[in-house]
Amino acid sequence: MAKRVLVTGGTGYIGSHTTVELLEAGYEVVIVDNLSNSERTVLNGIRKITGRKVPFHKVDCRSLASLRRIFVRYGFDAVIHFAASKAVGESVEQPLMYYQNNLVSLMNILQLMRENGVRNLVFSSSCTVYGQAEKLPVSEQTPRREATSPYGNTKHMCEDIIRDSVAAYPEIHAIALRYFNPIGAHPSAEIGELPRGVPNNLIPFVTQTAAGIRPMLSVFGDDYNTPDGSCIRDYINVTDLAKAHVVAVGRMTGDKMKQPFEVFNIGTGRGVSTLEVVRTFEKVNNLKLNYKIVGRRAGDIEAVWADPTYANEELGWKAEKSLDETLQSAWNWQKHLGEKKSK
Ligand code: NAD
Ligand code: WQD
């Protein structure tokens, strides 16, 4: 019988791509999402790609009772917990909302997993837990640094809540995947990132500038201690990232874990500068991007990229897609959105 996975935040950016990869790998998926940062129409995109209609429930993970009904109605072999608020700036303005949403949702999931005998949890963590590391690239052994935003702090705290829960409750196993910078869209352009309002992240700002929705991209700083002076990140294709979740679920349900709580860096291992992203985007999509260099953005990390060796060797997962292909997919998705709007 096919294994069934609960995907919280499944209509979101990474959740929708992961749902597609899970379905294509033969899993059954049930999505819960409160649609606070996504649209129901994402389900159509998933259906177009996979030919499958995924059970969807508009549920807020902060509501224990509503979530309990889902756990009782379906039996799950694993939970992938994406549902969270993720805007760093907003978290500084509304810390209580962030702590409430990100921590309570996770604690509800853990409680219901125990209540319902669901052993396996995959949790969305972030490279934000490393802050500005002294040594690059960062491995899972790199010490975490004090968070610089309430959002970052929720990832620290969630990892700690999971670690303590797994230690106390042997019936629960967990894998935390620390994502680097997920970008791009499904090659079909049926699903992708749907930022609300003015995007904070680089790639949606780039694609919206190319589409004429924004007049100009600001590149935040060219005076960093990097080869071209702009910041460096590890940009990981969202489909590659989605596949890491499928592998993690397979590892857990196949009893292949070495410890009951494991942590993996999910990145490419390659650091790319902001200006390199801009130039590559222009080259692969054959267009000119309107941009200017401005001052540094407060709170930005100068450089971070992953050492993904542990994930490569232990999970047998590796980022496969090139930056060229990924930036093409981001632009194709933006064009697809434009076409849908003009219809
Ligand atoms: P997203 O906002 O696109 O997806 C999150 C989804 O969760 C949204 O659909 C939202 O409506 C839903 N949601 C939020 N709170 C909820 C709640 N209480 N109950 C039910 N649904 C709720 O974000 P994403 O980029 O897909 O990120 C997914 C996860 O990955 C998040 O935990 C995020 O912190 C983490 N992450 C993201 C990035 C990134 O750069 N995108 C990097 C590292 C980690
Ligand atoms: C990337 C680079 C900017 C926008 C954030 C969160 C982090 C994680 C991923 C969840 C930086 C530069 C950006 C723009 C620019 N999320 N930039 N002009 O800051 O690496 O990380 O998302 O866990 O926690 O902090 O991503 O996409 O915002 O920026 O020059 O308009 O692009 O300075 O160097 P970041 P980002």
Short mmCIF file of C-alpha atoms and ligand atoms in Angstrom, two decimals:
data_model
loop_
_atom_site.label_atom_id
_atom_site.label_comp_id
_atom_site.label_asym_id
_atom_site.label_seq_id
_atom_site.Cartn_x
_atom_site.Cartn_y
_atom_site.Cartn_z
CA MET A 1 0.00 0.00 0.00
CA ALA A 2 1.21 3.49 -0.79
CA LYS A 3 2.58 5.40 2.18
CA ARG A 4 0.63 8.51 3.15
CA VAL A 5 2.30 11.81 4.00
CA LEU A 6 0.74 14.84 5.66
CA VAL A 7 2.18 17.98 4.09
CA THR A 8 1.50 21.11 6.14
CA GLY A 9 1.95 24.32 4.18
CA GLY A 10 1.49 22.21 1.05
CA THR A 11 0.08 24.98 -1.13
CA GLY A 12 3.14 27.12 -0.36
CA TYR A 13 6.23 27.48 -2.51
CA ILE A 14 8.33 24.55 -1.30
CA GLY A 15 5.35 22.47 -0.12
CA SER A 16 3.73 22.45 -3.56
CA HIS A 17 6.93 21.35 -5.31
CA THR A 18 7.46 18.66 -2.68
CA THR A 19 3.89 17.43 -3.10
CA VAL A 20 4.54 16.94 -6.81
CA GLU A 21 7.75 14.99 -6.16
CA LEU A 22 6.06 12.85 -3.49
CA LEU A 23 3.17 11.99 -5.82
CA GLU A 24 5.58 11.17 -8.61
CA ALA A 25 7.50 8.89 -6.24
CA GLY A 26 4.29 6.97 -5.46
CA TYR A 27 3.30 8.51 -2.12
CA GLU A 28 -0.19 9.61 -1.18
CA VAL A 29 -0.35 13.17 0.05
CA VAL A 30 -2.82 15.10 2.18
CA ILE A 31 -2.29 18.87 2.29
CA VAL A 32 -3.27 21.18 5.09
CA ASP A 33 -2.72 24.91 4.72
CA ASN A 34 -4.49 27.96 6.13
CA LEU A 35 -3.83 29.85 2.86
CA SER A 36 -2.26 32.72 4.80
CA ASN A 37 0.54 32.91 2.24
CA SER A 38 -0.69 30.85 -0.70
CA GLU A 39 -3.62 30.33 -3.04
CA ARG A 40 -5.99 27.43 -3.49
CA THR A 41 -5.30 27.59 -7.26
CA VAL A 42 -1.90 26.02 -6.58
CA LEU A 43 -3.82 22.74 -6.34
CA ASN A 44 -4.73 23.10 -10.03
CA GLY A 45 -1.05 23.39 -10.90
CA ILE A 46 -0.28 20.24 -8.93
CA ARG A 47 -3.12 18.44 -10.71
CA LYS A 48 -1.93 19.58 -14.15
CA ILE A 49 1.57 18.26 -13.50
CA THR A 50 0.70 14.98 -11.81
CA GLY A 51 -2.83 14.23 -13.01
CA ARG A 52 -3.77 13.73 -9.36
CA LYS A 53 -6.24 15.59 -7.18
CA VAL A 54 -4.71 15.93 -3.75
CA PRO A 55 -6.97 15.99 -0.68
CA PHE A 56 -6.76 19.53 0.67
CA HIS A 57 -7.99 20.87 4.01
CA LYS A 58 -8.00 24.53 4.92
CA VAL A 59 -6.73 24.10 8.44
CA ASP A 60 -4.65 26.30 10.68
CA CYS A 61 -1.92 24.30 12.39
CA ARG A 62 -2.35 26.48 15.49
CA SER A 63 -5.76 24.86 15.97
CA LEU A 64 -5.10 21.57 17.74
CA ALA A 65 -8.73 20.41 17.42
CA SER A 66 -8.93 21.01 13.64
CA LEU A 67 -5.59 19.38 13.05
CA ARG A 68 -6.55 16.44 15.25
CA ARG A 69 -9.52 15.72 12.94
CA ILE A 70 -7.11 15.37 10.02
CA PHE A 71 -4.82 13.01 11.93
CA VAL A 72 -7.77 10.88 13.01
CA ARG A 73 -9.39 10.82 9.58
CA TYR A 74 -6.25 9.72 7.72
CA GLY A 75 -3.47 7.52 9.03
CA PHE A 76 -0.08 9.02 8.23
CA ASP A 77 3.28 7.37 7.78
CA ALA A 78 5.08 10.71 7.94
CA VAL A 79 4.54 14.44 8.31
CA ILE A 80 6.45 17.13 6.42
CA HIS A 81 5.97 20.34 8.32
CA PHE A 82 6.43 23.37 6.06
CA ALA A 83 3.69 25.57 7.54
CA ALA A 84 5.28 28.66 9.06
CA SER A 85 5.58 32.39 8.58
CA LYS A 86 8.87 33.21 6.90
CA ALA A 87 9.41 36.93 6.31
CA VAL A 88 12.41 38.12 8.31
CA GLY A 89 11.42 41.83 8.34
CA GLU A 90 7.82 41.10 9.29
CA SER A 91 9.03 38.92 12.15
CA VAL A 92 10.88 41.90 13.63
CA GLU A 93 7.65 43.91 13.55
CA GLN A 94 5.38 41.12 14.76
CA PRO A 95 7.49 38.79 16.91
CA LEU A 96 4.58 37.36 18.86
CA MET A 97 2.75 36.37 15.70
CA TYR A 98 5.90 34.58 14.52
CA TYR A 99 6.50 32.76 17.80
CA GLN A 100 2.82 31.86 18.02
CA ASN A 101 2.56 30.57 14.47
CA ASN A 102 5.87 28.79 14.10
CA LEU A 103 6.21 27.31 17.58
CA VAL A 104 2.59 26.42 18.40
CA SER A 105 2.08 24.81 14.99
CA LEU A 106 5.11 22.58 15.48
CA MET A 107 4.13 21.65 19.04
CA ASN A 108 0.64 20.71 17.86
CA ILE A 109 2.13 18.51 15.16
CA LEU A 110 4.40 16.75 17.65
CA GLN A 111 1.56 16.22 20.11
CA LEU A 112 -0.72 14.79 17.42
CA MET A 113 2.02 12.56 16.06
CA ARG A 114 2.34 11.05 19.54
CA GLU A 115 -1.40 10.74 20.03
CA ASN A 116 -1.86 9.02 16.69
CA GLY A 117 1.23 6.87 16.51
CA VAL A 118 2.86 8.77 13.64
CA ARG A 119 6.59 8.34 13.99
CA ASN A 120 8.25 10.35 11.25
CA LEU A 121 8.66 14.13 10.96
CA VAL A 122 10.56 16.12 8.37
CA PHE A 123 11.02 19.72 9.45
CA SER A 124 11.85 22.79 7.32
CA SER A 125 14.84 24.40 8.93
CA SER A 126 17.10 27.01 7.43
CA CYS A 127 20.71 28.02 6.90
CA THR A 128 19.71 31.09 8.89
CA VAL A 129 20.67 29.07 12.00
CA TYR A 130 24.36 29.45 11.02
CA GLY A 131 24.28 33.26 10.77
CA GLN A 132 27.63 34.59 9.53
CA ALA A 133 29.85 31.59 10.09
CA GLU A 134 33.55 32.03 10.74
CA LYS A 135 34.47 29.24 8.35
CA LEU A 136 32.88 28.57 4.96
CA PRO A 137 31.29 26.45 3.67
CA VAL A 138 29.13 25.47 6.63
CA SER A 139 28.67 21.83 7.57
CA GLU A 140 26.16 20.40 10.04
CA GLN A 141 28.96 20.59 12.62
CA THR A 142 29.31 24.35 12.20
CA PRO A 143 28.04 25.90 15.43
CA ARG A 144 24.68 27.63 15.21
CA ARG A 145 24.83 31.34 15.93
CA GLU A 146 22.45 33.48 17.92
CA ALA A 147 19.56 34.43 15.65
CA THR A 148 19.33 38.00 14.39
CA SER A 149 15.54 38.00 13.89
CA PRO A 150 12.50 36.46 15.57
CA TYR A 151 12.00 34.39 12.40
CA GLY A 152 15.52 32.98 12.66
CA ASN A 153 14.97 32.40 16.33
CA THR A 154 11.88 30.30 15.60
CA LYS A 155 14.04 27.96 13.50
CA HIS A 156 16.53 27.62 16.37
CA MET A 157 13.72 27.03 18.85
CA CYS A 158 11.87 24.57 16.60
CA GLU A 159 15.04 22.53 16.13
CA ASP A 160 15.46 22.52 19.92
CA ILE A 161 11.84 21.54 20.53
CA ILE A 162 12.27 18.64 18.11
CA ARG A 163 15.58 17.56 19.64
CA ASP A 164 14.10 17.54 23.16
CA SER A 165 10.92 15.77 22.02
CA VAL A 166 12.81 13.05 20.18
CA ALA A 167 15.01 12.54 23.25
CA ALA A 168 12.01 12.24 25.56
CA TYR A 169 9.61 10.33 23.31
CA PRO A 170 11.34 7.40 21.60
CA GLU A 171 8.28 6.85 19.42
CA ILE A 172 9.15 10.04 17.46
CA HIS A 173 11.90 10.35 14.86
CA ALA A 174 12.75 13.53 12.97
CA ILE A 175 14.90 14.92 10.20
CA ALA A 176 15.54 18.65 10.00
CA LEU A 177 16.55 19.85 6.57
CA ARG A 178 18.43 23.14 6.65
CA TYR A 179 17.62 24.77 3.34
CA PHE A 180 19.94 27.30 1.81
CA ASN A 181 18.30 29.71 -0.69
CA PRO A 182 15.55 27.92 -2.63
CA ILE A 183 14.84 29.47 -6.04
CA GLY A 184 13.27 28.68 -9.40
CA ALA A 185 10.10 26.85 -10.31
CA HIS A 186 8.86 23.53 -11.61
CA PRO A 187 10.03 23.02 -15.23
CA SER A 188 6.38 22.89 -16.36
CA ALA A 189 5.87 26.48 -15.04
CA GLU A 190 2.58 25.26 -13.52
CA ILE A 191 3.75 26.01 -9.97
CA GLY A 192 6.33 28.42 -8.55
CA GLU A 193 6.86 31.12 -5.96
CA LEU A 194 3.89 33.44 -5.34
CA PRO A 195 5.13 36.34 -3.22
CA ARG A 196 2.51 38.67 -1.82
CA GLY A 197 3.17 42.39 -2.33
CA VAL A 198 6.70 43.64 -2.85
CA PRO A 199 9.05 40.64 -2.75
CA ASN A 200 11.78 40.57 -0.10
CA ASN A 201 13.76 37.81 -1.76
CA LEU A 202 16.14 38.32 -4.64
CA ILE A 203 14.74 36.08 -7.36
CA PRO A 204 11.09 37.19 -7.31
CA PHE A 205 12.35 40.78 -7.32
CA VAL A 206 14.54 39.98 -10.32
CA THR A 207 11.75 38.30 -12.29
CA GLN A 208 9.23 41.03 -11.44
CA THR A 209 11.73 43.67 -12.57
CA ALA A 210 12.30 41.79 -15.82
CA ALA A 211 8.51 41.65 -16.27
CA GLY A 212 8.19 45.42 -15.73
CA ILE A 213 6.20 45.04 -12.50
CA ARG A 214 9.07 46.70 -10.57
CA PRO A 215 11.04 49.53 -12.18
CA MET A 216 14.44 48.51 -10.88
CA LEU A 217 16.28 45.92 -8.82
CA SER A 218 18.44 47.27 -6.01
CA VAL A 219 21.56 45.21 -5.43
CA PHE A 220 22.27 45.59 -1.75
CA GLY A 221 25.96 46.45 -1.46
CA ASP A 222 29.09 45.95 -3.57
CA ASP A 223 31.59 46.62 -0.80
CA TYR A 224 31.53 43.22 0.93
CA ASN A 225 34.69 41.20 1.30
CA THR A 226 33.81 38.94 -1.65
CA PRO A 227 35.35 38.72 -5.15
CA ASP A 228 32.87 41.16 -6.76
CA GLY A 229 31.82 42.93 -3.55
CA SER A 230 28.22 41.60 -3.52
CA CYS A 231 26.89 39.02 -1.07
CA ILE A 232 27.26 35.29 -1.65
CA ARG A 233 24.55 32.65 -1.19
CA ASP A 234 23.93 29.01 -2.06
CA TYR A 235 20.96 29.08 -4.44
CA ILE A 236 19.25 25.69 -4.57
CA ASN A 237 16.71 24.70 -7.21
CA VAL A 238 13.31 24.18 -5.55
CA THR A 239 12.71 20.88 -7.38
CA ASP A 240 16.07 19.55 -6.18
CA LEU A 241 15.12 20.70 -2.69
CA ALA A 242 11.71 19.00 -2.99
CA LYS A 243 13.43 15.74 -3.90
CA ALA A 244 15.49 15.89 -0.69
CA HIS A 245 12.20 15.60 1.21
CA VAL A 246 11.20 12.49 -0.71
CA VAL A 247 14.55 10.93 0.13
CA ALA A 248 14.18 11.95 3.80
CA VAL A 249 10.72 10.36 4.02
CA GLY A 250 12.03 7.18 2.39
CA ARG A 251 14.92 7.06 4.85
CA MET A 252 12.58 7.38 7.82
CA THR A 253 9.86 5.03 6.68
CA GLY A 254 12.50 2.53 5.52
CA ASP A 255 14.12 2.45 8.98
CA LYS A 256 17.43 3.73 7.64
CA MET A 257 18.05 6.49 10.15
CA LYS A 258 21.29 6.35 12.11
CA GLN A 259 19.96 8.52 14.94
CA PRO A 260 16.40 9.39 15.90
CA PHE A 261 17.06 13.07 15.09
CA GLU A 262 19.16 13.90 12.08
CA VAL A 263 20.07 17.22 10.50
CA PHE A 264 21.12 17.77 6.89
CA ASN A 265 22.28 20.79 4.92
CA ILE A 266 20.37 21.04 1.67
CA GLY A 267 22.40 23.19 -0.67
CA THR A 268 24.49 22.95 -3.82
CA GLY A 269 27.88 23.53 -2.23
CA ARG A 270 28.48 26.47 -4.56
CA GLY A 271 28.48 30.09 -3.45
CA VAL A 272 27.11 32.55 -6.01
CA SER A 273 27.19 36.34 -5.71
CA THR A 274 24.18 38.59 -6.21
CA LEU A 275 25.83 40.18 -9.25
CA GLU A 276 26.54 36.73 -10.69
CA VAL A 277 22.83 35.91 -10.31
CA VAL A 278 21.92 39.11 -12.17
CA ARG A 279 24.40 38.45 -14.99
CA THR A 280 23.39 34.78 -15.33
CA PHE A 281 19.70 35.69 -15.35
CA GLU A 282 20.34 38.18 -18.17
CA LYS A 283 22.44 35.70 -20.15
CA VAL A 284 20.20 32.63 -19.97
CA ASN A 285 16.99 34.54 -20.59
CA ASN A 286 18.51 36.85 -23.17
CA LEU A 287 17.33 40.10 -21.61
CA LYS A 288 18.64 43.17 -19.84
CA LEU A 289 17.75 43.74 -16.22
CA ASN A 290 17.37 47.26 -14.88
CA TYR A 291 19.41 47.35 -11.69
CA LYS A 292 21.51 49.64 -9.55
CA ILE A 293 23.90 49.11 -6.71
CA VAL A 294 22.64 50.61 -3.46
CA GLY A 295 23.81 50.47 0.16
CA ARG A 296 23.88 47.29 2.21
CA ARG A 297 20.63 45.86 3.58
CA ALA A 298 20.55 45.84 7.36
CA GLY A 299 21.08 42.39 8.80
CA ASP A 300 22.42 40.78 5.60
CA ILE A 301 24.97 38.02 5.96
CA GLU A 302 28.06 38.64 3.80
CA ALA A 303 28.48 35.10 2.57
CA VAL A 304 27.16 31.63 3.26
CA TRP A 305 27.12 28.41 1.33
CA ALA A 306 26.69 24.78 2.22
CA ASP A 307 28.98 21.87 2.58
CA PRO A 308 26.38 19.30 1.43
CA THR A 309 28.73 16.28 1.74
CA TYR A 310 26.74 14.67 4.54
CA ALA A 311 23.47 14.86 2.60
CA ASN A 312 25.22 13.69 -0.57
CA GLU A 313 26.77 10.67 1.11
CA GLU A 314 24.26 9.74 3.76
CA LEU A 315 21.00 10.56 1.98
CA GLY A 316 22.31 9.80 -1.49
CA TRP A 317 20.81 13.13 -2.53
CA LYS A 318 22.57 15.75 -4.61
CA ALA A 319 21.52 19.05 -6.15
CA GLU A 320 21.41 18.39 -9.88
CA LYS A 321 20.07 21.42 -11.67
CA SER A 322 22.37 24.18 -12.86
CA LEU A 323 21.96 27.85 -12.00
CA ASP A 324 21.28 28.54 -15.70
CA GLU A 325 18.40 26.08 -15.82
CA THR A 326 17.04 27.30 -12.50
CA LEU A 327 17.04 30.96 -13.50
CA GLN A 328 15.33 30.02 -16.77
CA SER A 329 12.63 28.22 -14.80
CA ALA A 330 12.14 31.30 -12.58
CA TRP A 331 11.61 33.50 -15.64
CA ASN A 332 9.30 30.96 -17.32
CA TRP A 333 7.17 30.93 -14.18
CA GLN A 334 7.00 34.74 -14.10
CA LYS A 335 5.91 34.77 -17.76
CA HIS A 336 3.32 32.09 -17.03
CA LEU A 337 1.90 34.27 -14.23
CA GLY A 338 1.73 37.22 -16.64
CA GLU A 339 -0.12 35.13 -19.23
CA LYS A 340 -2.63 33.91 -16.64
CA LYS A 341 -3.27 37.50 -15.53
CA SER A 342 -3.85 38.77 -19.05
CA LYS A 343 -6.39 36.03 -19.80
P1 NAD B 1 5.42 29.67 1.90
O1 NAD B 1 4.95 30.84 2.67
O2 NAD B 1 5.31 29.72 0.42
O3 NAD B 1 4.71 28.34 2.42
C1 NAD B 1 4.30 28.17 3.74
C2 NAD B 1 2.84 27.75 3.71
O4 NAD B 1 2.41 27.55 5.04
C3 NAD B 1 1.94 28.81 3.09
O5 NAD B 1 1.14 28.21 2.10
C4 NAD B 1 1.08 29.31 4.26
O6 NAD B 1 -0.22 29.66 3.84
C5 NAD B 1 1.11 28.11 5.18
N1 NAD B 1 0.93 28.40 6.60
C6 NAD B 1 1.56 29.32 7.35
N2 NAD B 1 1.13 29.26 8.62
C7 NAD B 1 0.22 28.26 8.68
C8 NAD B 1 -0.58 27.70 9.70
N3 NAD B 1 -0.55 28.16 10.95
N4 NAD B 1 -1.40 26.68 9.39
C9 NAD B 1 -1.47 26.19 8.13
N5 NAD B 1 -0.76 26.69 7.14
C10 NAD B 1 0.09 27.71 7.39
O7 NAD B 1 6.95 29.41 2.34
P2 NAD B 1 8.01 28.43 1.73
O8 NAD B 1 9.08 29.25 1.10
O9 NAD B 1 7.37 27.36 0.96
O10 NAD B 1 8.63 27.86 3.07
C11 NAD B 1 8.23 26.62 3.62
C12 NAD B 1 9.04 26.36 4.87
O11 NAD B 1 10.42 26.38 4.56
C13 NAD B 1 8.83 27.38 5.98
O12 NAD B 1 8.86 26.70 7.22
C14 NAD B 1 10.04 28.28 5.84
O13 NAD B 1 10.37 28.90 7.06
C15 NAD B 1 11.10 27.28 5.43
N6 NAD B 1 12.23 27.87 4.71
C16 NAD B 1 11.99 28.62 3.60
C17 NAD B 1 13.06 29.19 2.93
C18 NAD B 1 12.85 30.07 1.72
O14 NAD B 1 13.75 30.85 1.40
N7 NAD B 1 11.73 29.99 1.03
C19 NAD B 1 14.37 28.96 3.38
C20 NAD B 1 14.57 28.17 4.52
C21 NAD B 1 13.48 27.63 5.17
C1 WQD B 2 19.63 37.01 -1.28
C2 WQD B 2 20.73 38.00 -1.64
C3 WQD B 2 20.54 40.16 -0.62
C4 WQD B 2 16.85 41.30 -2.64
C5 WQD B 2 16.42 35.03 3.40
C6 WQD B 2 16.21 34.76 4.86
C7 WQD B 2 16.74 33.41 5.22
C8 WQD B 2 16.16 32.32 4.31
C9 WQD B 2 16.27 32.70 2.87
C10 WQD B 2 14.27 31.28 5.32
C11 WQD B 2 21.19 38.81 -0.44
C12 WQD B 2 20.39 40.25 -2.13
C13 WQD B 2 17.97 40.60 -2.22
C14 WQD B 2 17.02 42.49 -3.40
C15 WQD B 2 19.42 42.17 -3.31
N1 WQD B 2 14.78 32.12 4.51
N2 WQD B 2 19.23 41.03 -2.56
N3 WQD B 2 18.31 42.87 -3.70
O1 WQD B 2 18.68 37.22 2.70
O2 WQD B 2 19.84 35.15 1.85
O3 WQD B 2 17.79 34.93 3.13
O4 WQD B 2 15.75 34.02 2.66
O5 WQD B 2 14.75 30.63 6.18
O6 WQD B 2 16.41 33.18 6.55
O7 WQD B 2 16.90 35.75 5.60
O8 WQD B 2 17.67 35.84 0.83
O9 WQD B 2 16.62 36.36 -1.31
O10 WQD B 2 16.44 38.04 0.56
O11 WQD B 2 18.62 37.70 -0.55
O12 WQD B 2 20.54 42.57 -3.59
O13 WQD B 2 16.07 43.16 -3.76
O14 WQD B 2 20.21 38.94 -2.57
O15 WQD B 2 21.30 41.21 -0.15
O16 WQD B 2 22.59 38.95 -0.56
P1 WQD B 2 18.58 35.87 2.16
P2 WQD B 2 17.23 37.00 -0.13
#
